[in-house]
Coordinates of C-alpha atoms and ligand atoms in Angstrom, one line a residue:
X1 CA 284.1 115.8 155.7
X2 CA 287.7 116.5 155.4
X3 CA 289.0 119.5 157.7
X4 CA 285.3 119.6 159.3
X5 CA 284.4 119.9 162.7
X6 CA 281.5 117.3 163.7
X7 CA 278.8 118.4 166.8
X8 CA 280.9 115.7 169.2
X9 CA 283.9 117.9 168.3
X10 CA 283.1 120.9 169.2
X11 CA 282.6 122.6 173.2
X12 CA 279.1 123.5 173.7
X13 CA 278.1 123.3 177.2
X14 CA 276.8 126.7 179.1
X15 CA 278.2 128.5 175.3
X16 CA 276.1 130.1 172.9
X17 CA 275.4 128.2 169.8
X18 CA 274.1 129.8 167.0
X19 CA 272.7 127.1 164.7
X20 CA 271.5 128.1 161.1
X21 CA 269.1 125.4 160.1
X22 CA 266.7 125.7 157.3
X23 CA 262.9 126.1 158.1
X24 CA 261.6 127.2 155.1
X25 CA 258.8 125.3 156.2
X26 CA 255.5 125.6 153.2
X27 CA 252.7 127.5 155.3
X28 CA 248.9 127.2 154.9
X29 CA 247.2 129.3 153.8
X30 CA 250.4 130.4 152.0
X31 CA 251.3 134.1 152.1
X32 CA 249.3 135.4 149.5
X33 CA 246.3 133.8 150.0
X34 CA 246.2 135.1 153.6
X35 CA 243.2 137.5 154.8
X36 CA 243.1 138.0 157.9
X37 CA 245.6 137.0 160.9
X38 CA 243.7 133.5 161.2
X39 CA 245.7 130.4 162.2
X40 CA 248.7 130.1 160.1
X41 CA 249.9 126.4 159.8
X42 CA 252.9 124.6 158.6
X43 CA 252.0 121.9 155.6
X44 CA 254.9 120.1 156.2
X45 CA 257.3 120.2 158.9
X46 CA 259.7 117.7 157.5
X47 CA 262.7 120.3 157.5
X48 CA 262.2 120.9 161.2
X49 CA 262.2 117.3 162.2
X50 CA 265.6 116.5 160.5
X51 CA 266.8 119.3 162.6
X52 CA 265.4 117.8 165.8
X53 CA 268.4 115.7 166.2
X54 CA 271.2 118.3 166.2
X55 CA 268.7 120.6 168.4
X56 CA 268.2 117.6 171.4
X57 CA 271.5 117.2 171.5
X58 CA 272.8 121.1 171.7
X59 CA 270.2 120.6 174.4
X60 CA 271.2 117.7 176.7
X61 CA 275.1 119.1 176.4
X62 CA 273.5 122.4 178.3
X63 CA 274.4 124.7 175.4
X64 CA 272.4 127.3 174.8
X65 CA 270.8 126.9 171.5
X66 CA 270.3 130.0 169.4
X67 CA 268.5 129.1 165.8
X68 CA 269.1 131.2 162.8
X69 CA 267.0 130.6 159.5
X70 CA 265.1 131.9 156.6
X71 CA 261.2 131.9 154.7
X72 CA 260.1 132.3 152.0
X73 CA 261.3 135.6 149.5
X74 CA 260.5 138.6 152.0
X75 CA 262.7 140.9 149.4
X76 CA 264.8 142.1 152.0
X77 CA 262.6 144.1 154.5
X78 CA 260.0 142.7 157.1
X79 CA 256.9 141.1 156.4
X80 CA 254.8 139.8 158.9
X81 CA 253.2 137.0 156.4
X82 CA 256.8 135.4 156.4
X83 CA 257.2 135.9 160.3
X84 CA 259.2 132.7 161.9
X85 CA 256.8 132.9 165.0
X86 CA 254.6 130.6 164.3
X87 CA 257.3 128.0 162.9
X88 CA 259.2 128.9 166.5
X89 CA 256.0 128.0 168.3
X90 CA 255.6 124.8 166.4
X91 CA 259.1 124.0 167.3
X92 CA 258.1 124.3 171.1
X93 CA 255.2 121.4 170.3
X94 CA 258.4 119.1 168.8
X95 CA 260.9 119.8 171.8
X96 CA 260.6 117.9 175.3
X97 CA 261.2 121.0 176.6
X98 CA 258.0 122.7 174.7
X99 CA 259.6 125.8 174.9
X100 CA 261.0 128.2 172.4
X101 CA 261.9 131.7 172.7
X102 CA 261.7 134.2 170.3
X103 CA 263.4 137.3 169.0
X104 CA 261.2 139.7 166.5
X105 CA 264.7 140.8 165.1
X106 CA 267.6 138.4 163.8
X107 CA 270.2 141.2 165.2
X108 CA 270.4 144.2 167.3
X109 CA 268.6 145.1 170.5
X110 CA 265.6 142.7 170.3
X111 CA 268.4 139.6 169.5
X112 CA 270.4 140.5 172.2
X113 CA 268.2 140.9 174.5
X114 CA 266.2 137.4 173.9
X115 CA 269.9 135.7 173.9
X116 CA 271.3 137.4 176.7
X117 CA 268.4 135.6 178.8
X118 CA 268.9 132.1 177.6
X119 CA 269.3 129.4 179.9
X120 CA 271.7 126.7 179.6
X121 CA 269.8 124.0 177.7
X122 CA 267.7 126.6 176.1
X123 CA 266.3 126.9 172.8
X124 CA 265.9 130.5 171.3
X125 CA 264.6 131.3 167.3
X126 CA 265.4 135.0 166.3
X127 CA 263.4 136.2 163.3
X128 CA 263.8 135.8 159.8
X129 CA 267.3 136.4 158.5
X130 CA 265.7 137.2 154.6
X131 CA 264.2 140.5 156.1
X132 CA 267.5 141.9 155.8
X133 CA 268.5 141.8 152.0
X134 CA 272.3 142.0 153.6
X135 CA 271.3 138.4 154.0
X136 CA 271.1 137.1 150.5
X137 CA 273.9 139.6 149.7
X138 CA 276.4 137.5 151.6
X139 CA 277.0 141.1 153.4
X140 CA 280.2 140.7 156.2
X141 CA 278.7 143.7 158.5
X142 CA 275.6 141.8 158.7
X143 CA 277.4 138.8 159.3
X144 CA 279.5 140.2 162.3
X145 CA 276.2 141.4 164.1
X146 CA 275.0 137.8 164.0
X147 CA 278.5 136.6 164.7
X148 CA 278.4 139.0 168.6
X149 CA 275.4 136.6 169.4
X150 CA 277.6 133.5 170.0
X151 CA 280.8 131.7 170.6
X152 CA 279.9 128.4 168.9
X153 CA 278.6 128.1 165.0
X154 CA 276.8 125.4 163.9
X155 CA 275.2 124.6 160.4
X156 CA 272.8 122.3 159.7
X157 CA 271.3 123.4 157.1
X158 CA 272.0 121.3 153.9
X159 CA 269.2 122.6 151.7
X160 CA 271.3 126.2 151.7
X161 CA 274.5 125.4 151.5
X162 CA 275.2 125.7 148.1
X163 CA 273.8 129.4 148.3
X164 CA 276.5 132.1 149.2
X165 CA 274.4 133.7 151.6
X166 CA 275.7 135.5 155.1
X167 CA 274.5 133.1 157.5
X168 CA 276.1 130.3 156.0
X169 CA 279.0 131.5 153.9
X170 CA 280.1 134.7 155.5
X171 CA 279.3 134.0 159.1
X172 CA 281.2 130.7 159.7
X173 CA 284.3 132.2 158.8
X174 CA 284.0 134.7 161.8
X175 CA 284.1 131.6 164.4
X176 CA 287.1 129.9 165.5
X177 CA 284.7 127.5 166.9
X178 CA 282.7 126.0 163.9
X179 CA 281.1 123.1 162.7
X180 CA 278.8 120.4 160.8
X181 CA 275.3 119.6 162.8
X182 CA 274.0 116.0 162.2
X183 CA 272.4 116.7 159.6
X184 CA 274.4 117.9 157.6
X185 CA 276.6 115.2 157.9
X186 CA 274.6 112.8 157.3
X187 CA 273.7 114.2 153.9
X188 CA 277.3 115.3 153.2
X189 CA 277.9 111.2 153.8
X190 CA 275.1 109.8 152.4
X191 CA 275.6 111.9 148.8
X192 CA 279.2 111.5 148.9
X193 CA 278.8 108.0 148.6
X194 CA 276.9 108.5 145.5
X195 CA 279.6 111.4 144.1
X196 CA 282.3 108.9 144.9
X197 CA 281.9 105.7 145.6
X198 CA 278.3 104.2 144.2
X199 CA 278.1 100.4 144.0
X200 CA 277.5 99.0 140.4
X201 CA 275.0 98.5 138.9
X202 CA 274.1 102.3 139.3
X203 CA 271.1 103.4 138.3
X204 CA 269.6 107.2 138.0
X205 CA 266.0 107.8 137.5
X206 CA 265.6 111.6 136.6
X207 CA 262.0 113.3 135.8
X208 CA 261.3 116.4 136.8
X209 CA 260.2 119.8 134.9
X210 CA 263.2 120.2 133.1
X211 CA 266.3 119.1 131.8
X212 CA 268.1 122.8 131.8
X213 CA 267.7 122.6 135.5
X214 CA 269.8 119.4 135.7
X215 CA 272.1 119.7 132.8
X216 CA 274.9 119.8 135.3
X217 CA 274.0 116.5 137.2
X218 CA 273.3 114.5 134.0
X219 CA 276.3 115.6 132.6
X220 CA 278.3 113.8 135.9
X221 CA 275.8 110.7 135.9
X222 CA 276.9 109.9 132.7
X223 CA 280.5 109.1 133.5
X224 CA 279.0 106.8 136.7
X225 CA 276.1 105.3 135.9
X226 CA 275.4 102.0 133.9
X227 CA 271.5 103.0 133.2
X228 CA 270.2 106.9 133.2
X229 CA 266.0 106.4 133.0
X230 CA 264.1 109.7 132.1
X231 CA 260.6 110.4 132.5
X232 CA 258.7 113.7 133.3
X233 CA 258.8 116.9 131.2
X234 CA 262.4 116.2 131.2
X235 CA 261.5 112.9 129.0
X236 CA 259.4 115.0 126.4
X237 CA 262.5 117.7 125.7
X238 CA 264.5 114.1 124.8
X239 CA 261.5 112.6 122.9
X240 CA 261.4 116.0 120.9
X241 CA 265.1 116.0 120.2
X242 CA 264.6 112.4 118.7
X243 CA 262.2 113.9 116.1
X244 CA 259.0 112.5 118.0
X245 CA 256.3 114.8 117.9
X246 CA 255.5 115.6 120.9
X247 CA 251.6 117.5 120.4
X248 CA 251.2 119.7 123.2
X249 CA 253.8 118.9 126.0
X250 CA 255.4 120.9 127.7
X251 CA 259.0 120.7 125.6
X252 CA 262.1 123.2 126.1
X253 CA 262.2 123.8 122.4
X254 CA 265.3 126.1 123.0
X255 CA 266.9 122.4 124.5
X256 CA 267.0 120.4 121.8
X257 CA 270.5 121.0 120.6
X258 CA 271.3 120.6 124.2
X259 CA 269.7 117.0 124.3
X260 CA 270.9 115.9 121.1
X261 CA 274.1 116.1 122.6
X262 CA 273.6 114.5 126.2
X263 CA 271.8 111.5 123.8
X264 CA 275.3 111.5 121.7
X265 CA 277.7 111.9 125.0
X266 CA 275.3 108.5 126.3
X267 CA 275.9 106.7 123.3
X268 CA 279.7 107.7 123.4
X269 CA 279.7 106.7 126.7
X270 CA 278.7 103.5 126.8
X271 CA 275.6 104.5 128.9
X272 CA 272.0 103.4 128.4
X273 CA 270.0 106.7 128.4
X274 CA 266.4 105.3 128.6
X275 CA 263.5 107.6 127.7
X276 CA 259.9 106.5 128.1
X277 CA 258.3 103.7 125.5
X278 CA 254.8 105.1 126.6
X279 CA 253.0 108.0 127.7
X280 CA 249.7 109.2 129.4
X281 CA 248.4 111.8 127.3
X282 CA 245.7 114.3 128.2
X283 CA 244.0 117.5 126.5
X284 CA 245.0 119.7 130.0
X285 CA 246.7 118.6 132.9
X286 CA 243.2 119.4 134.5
X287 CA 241.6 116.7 132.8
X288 CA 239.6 113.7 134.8
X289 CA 241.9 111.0 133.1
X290 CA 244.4 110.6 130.5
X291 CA 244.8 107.8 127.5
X292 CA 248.3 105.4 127.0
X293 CA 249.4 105.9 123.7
X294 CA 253.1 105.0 122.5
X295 CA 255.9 107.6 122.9
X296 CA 256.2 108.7 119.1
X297 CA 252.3 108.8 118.5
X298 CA 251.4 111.6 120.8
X299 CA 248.4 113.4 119.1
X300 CA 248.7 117.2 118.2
X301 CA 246.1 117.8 120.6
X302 CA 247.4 115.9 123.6
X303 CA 250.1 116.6 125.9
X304 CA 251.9 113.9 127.6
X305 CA 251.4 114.1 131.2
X306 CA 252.9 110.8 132.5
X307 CA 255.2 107.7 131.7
X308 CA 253.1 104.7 130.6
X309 CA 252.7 101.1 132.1
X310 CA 255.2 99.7 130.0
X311 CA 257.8 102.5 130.8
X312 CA 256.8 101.8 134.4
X313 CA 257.5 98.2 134.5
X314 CA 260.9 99.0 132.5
X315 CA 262.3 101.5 135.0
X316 CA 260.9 99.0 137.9
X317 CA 262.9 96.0 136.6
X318 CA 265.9 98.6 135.9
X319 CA 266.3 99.9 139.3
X320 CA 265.3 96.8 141.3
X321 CA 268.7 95.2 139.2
X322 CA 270.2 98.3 140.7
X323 CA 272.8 98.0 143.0
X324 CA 273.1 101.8 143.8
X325 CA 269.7 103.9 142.6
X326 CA 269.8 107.8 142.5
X327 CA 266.1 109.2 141.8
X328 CA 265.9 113.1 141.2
X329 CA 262.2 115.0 139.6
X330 CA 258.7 113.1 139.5
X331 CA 257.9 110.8 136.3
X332 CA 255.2 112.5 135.6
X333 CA 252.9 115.9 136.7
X334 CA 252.0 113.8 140.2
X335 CA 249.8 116.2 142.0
X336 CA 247.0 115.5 139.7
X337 CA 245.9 112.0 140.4
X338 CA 245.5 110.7 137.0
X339 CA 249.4 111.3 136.4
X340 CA 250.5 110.4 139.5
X341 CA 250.8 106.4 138.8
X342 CA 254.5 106.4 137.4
X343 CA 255.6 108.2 140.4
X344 CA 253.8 106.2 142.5
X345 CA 254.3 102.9 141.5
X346 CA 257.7 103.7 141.0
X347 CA 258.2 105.2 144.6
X348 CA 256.6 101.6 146.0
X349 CA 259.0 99.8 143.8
X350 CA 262.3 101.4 145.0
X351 CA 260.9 101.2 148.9
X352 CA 260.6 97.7 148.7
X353 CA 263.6 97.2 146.3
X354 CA 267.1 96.0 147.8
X355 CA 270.2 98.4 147.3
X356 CA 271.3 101.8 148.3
X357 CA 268.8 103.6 147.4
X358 CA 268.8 107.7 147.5
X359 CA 266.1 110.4 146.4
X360 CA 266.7 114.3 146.3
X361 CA 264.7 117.2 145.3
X362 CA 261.8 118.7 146.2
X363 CA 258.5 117.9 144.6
X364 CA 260.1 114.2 144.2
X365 CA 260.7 113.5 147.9
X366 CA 257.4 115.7 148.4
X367 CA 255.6 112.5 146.2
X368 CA 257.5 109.7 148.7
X369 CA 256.4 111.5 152.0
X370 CA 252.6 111.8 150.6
X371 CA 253.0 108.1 149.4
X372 CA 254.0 107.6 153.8
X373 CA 257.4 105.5 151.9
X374 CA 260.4 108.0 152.4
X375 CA 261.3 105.6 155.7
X376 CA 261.9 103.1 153.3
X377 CA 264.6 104.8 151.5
X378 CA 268.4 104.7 152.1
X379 CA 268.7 108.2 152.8
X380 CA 265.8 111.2 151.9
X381 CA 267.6 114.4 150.9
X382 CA 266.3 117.7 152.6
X383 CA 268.3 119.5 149.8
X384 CA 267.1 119.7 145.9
X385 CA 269.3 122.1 144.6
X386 CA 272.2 121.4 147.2
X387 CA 272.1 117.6 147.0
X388 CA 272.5 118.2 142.9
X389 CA 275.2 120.2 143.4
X390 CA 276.9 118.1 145.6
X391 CA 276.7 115.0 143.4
X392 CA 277.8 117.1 140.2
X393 CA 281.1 117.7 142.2
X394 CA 280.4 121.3 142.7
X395 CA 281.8 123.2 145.8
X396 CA 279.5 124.6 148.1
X397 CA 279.5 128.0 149.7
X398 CA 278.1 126.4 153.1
X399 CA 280.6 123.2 153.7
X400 CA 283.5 125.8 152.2
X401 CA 283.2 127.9 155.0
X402 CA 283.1 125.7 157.4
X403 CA 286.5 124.1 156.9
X404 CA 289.9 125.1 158.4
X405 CA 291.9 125.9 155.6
X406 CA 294.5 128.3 154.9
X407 CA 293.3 130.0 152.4
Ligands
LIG501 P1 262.2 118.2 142.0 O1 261.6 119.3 142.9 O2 261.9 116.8 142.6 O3 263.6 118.4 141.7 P2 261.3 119.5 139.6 O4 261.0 120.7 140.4 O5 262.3 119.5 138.6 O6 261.4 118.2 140.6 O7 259.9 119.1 138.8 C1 258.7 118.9 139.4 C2 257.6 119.4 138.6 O8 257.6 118.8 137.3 C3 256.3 119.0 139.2 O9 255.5 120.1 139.5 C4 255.6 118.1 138.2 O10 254.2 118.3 138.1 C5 256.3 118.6 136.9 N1 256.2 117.6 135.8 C6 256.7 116.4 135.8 N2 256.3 115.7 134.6 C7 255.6 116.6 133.9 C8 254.9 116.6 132.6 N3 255.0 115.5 131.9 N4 254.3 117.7 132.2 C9 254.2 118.7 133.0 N5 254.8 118.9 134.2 C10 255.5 117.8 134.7
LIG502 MG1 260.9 121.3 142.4

């Protein structure tokens, strides 16, 4: 956090904050599916709560709270599906207060006008940044309208720092008076620990779709960690590379050369890159139950779907050794039932295991919430792409901007 303000640091009281947080909340019925202007609902409001903490305490130090954020992909122009209204009215129901106000623009008239009539201690939402494409366009005009709304600038929103978007790269830079919300640093702390500092034995379990997503991050495990376990889609790609065939997974075939070399950097390493022994194969990943069947006899007309008992109980034993244990991607495709055991199991494993124990990304720490264990980890990351970034050593456009540097 070098040459970053924290919340304690900065003055708040009777100022106006403008906090950029990230509530791109999932909604039900999502916006697509939507008929009619029935009840819209958030499916999971984890993102909001993290930002609870930052929010209460803006609040007790009498600022007056001005939240900034964006949903979904509105392509740059308003859409009333991907309104923040309802998230700023579920906001209210989290609050003491239970009160919210809200602005139907993010700048101009209808902003000002919603922020010029904030109370000390009140909490204000203004609409979503993404229906102005200057947003995503890291635009400094843009930027300067939002910057006229407030004195203070505070982000708190990990899971877009790494983006170099106007809100949270542009914007800061326009405040003297700038800094990290509690969030953030407590991701910033919890990951850097990881990046720099993780106790031995380290272990990092990676699943997940696939492996060109995370090429980055595996690359930097390798120099750290003492085990690297694979499992998911991200397993098959490695299995493929090893000559295994593979049937009908789903295989980055335009990868292989890339695997073939993480599997050589691991062996030149020193580092145990573990891929499964065992596999749940299916004939769709619709099907009512899949079959075990050892990782190099996968069927032609199968697809592997999960990591098998024995792979399970390998990776458990692995990580419980663990000293420090990274997990990043599901093991297997978890949100069908049948292939949601390595996952599972495993996710029950590392929240009664011992250690410092840390999972990021999206559908992973989707998987511990619905499993009610994320409470039992050493820290949760709110931020897939950001907290990968973070670990890989990467700077991010967000935390950048919010230093006081001469540059
Ligand atoms: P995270 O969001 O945790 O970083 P990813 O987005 O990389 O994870 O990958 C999650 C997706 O990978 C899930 O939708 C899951 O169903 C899918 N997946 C995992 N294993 C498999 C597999 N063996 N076959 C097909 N899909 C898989
Ligand atoms: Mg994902």
């Amino acid at each position: 956090m070098q040459g970053i303000q924290s919340l304690s640091d900065l003055e708040v009281r009777s100022r106006n904050v403008l906090v950029r947080v990230d509530f791109n909340v999932p909604l039900r019925p999502d916006s697509e599916e939507r008929t009619s202007d029935g009840d819209i609902e958030i499916s999971d409001d984890t993102r909001m709560r993290a930002a609870l903490p930052t929010i209460e305490a803006l609040v007790a130090q009498s600022a007056r709270v001005i939240l900034i954020s964006h949903l979904g992909r509105p392509k740059g122009q308003a859409d009333p599906a991907l309104s923040l209204e309802p998230v700023a009215k579920h906001l209210a129901s989290l609050l003491p207060a239970g009160e919210v106000l809200f602005a139907e623009d993010c700048i101009g008239e209808n902003a000002r006008l919603v922020v010029d009539n904030l109370r000390d201690g009140q909490v204000a939402m203004l609409e979503n940044l993404r229906f102005y494409s200057e947003e995503e366009a890291n635009d400094e005009a843009f930027a300067k309208q939002l910057r006229g709304l407030a004195e203070v600038y505070v982000n708190d929103a990990f899971g877009t720092v790494h983006r170099a978007h106007a809100s949270v790269a542009a914007l800061p830079r326009l405040f003297e008076s700038r800094g990290a919300g509690l969030l953030l640093t407590d991701e910033l702390r919890a990951l850097s620990t990881l990046r720099d500092n993780p106790a031995k034995p380290y272990v990092a379990l990676l699943g997940g779709a696939k492996v060109s997503d995370k090429i980055g991050v595996i690359e930097r495990l390798l120099t750290q960690v003492d085990d690297l376990l694979v499992g998911g889609a991200m397993a098959n790609t490695f299995l493929a590379a090893q000559g295994k065939p593979m049937g009908r997974s789903l295989v980055e075939s335009e990868k292989l050369p890339l695997a073939r070399s993480i599997l050589q950097k691991a062996q030149d390493q020193g580092v145990d890159l573990v891929l499964p022994q065992d596999l749940v194969v299916a004939e769709d990943p619709k099907a009512a139950d899949g079959t075990v069947c050892a990782s190099g006899a996968v069927p032609d007309d199968r697809m592997a779907l999960d990591i098998g008992p024995k792979t399970i109980a390998d990776y458990a034993q692995r990580c419980a050794l663990a000293a420090t244990v990274f997990w990043n991607g599901p093991m297997g495709l978890f949100e069908a039932k049948p292939f949601a055991r390595g996952t599972q199991q495993l996710a029950g494993q590392l929240a009664d295991g011992r250690g410092y124990r840390v999972i990021g990304g999206g559908d992973s720490v989707a998987a511990v919430q619905q499993a009610g264990l994320a409470d039992r980890f050493s820290h949760v990351s709110t931020g897939g792409g950001a907290s990968l970034e973070w670990i890989e050593g990467k700077r991010l456009p967000g935390v950048e901007a919010l230093r006081y540097v001469i540059d």
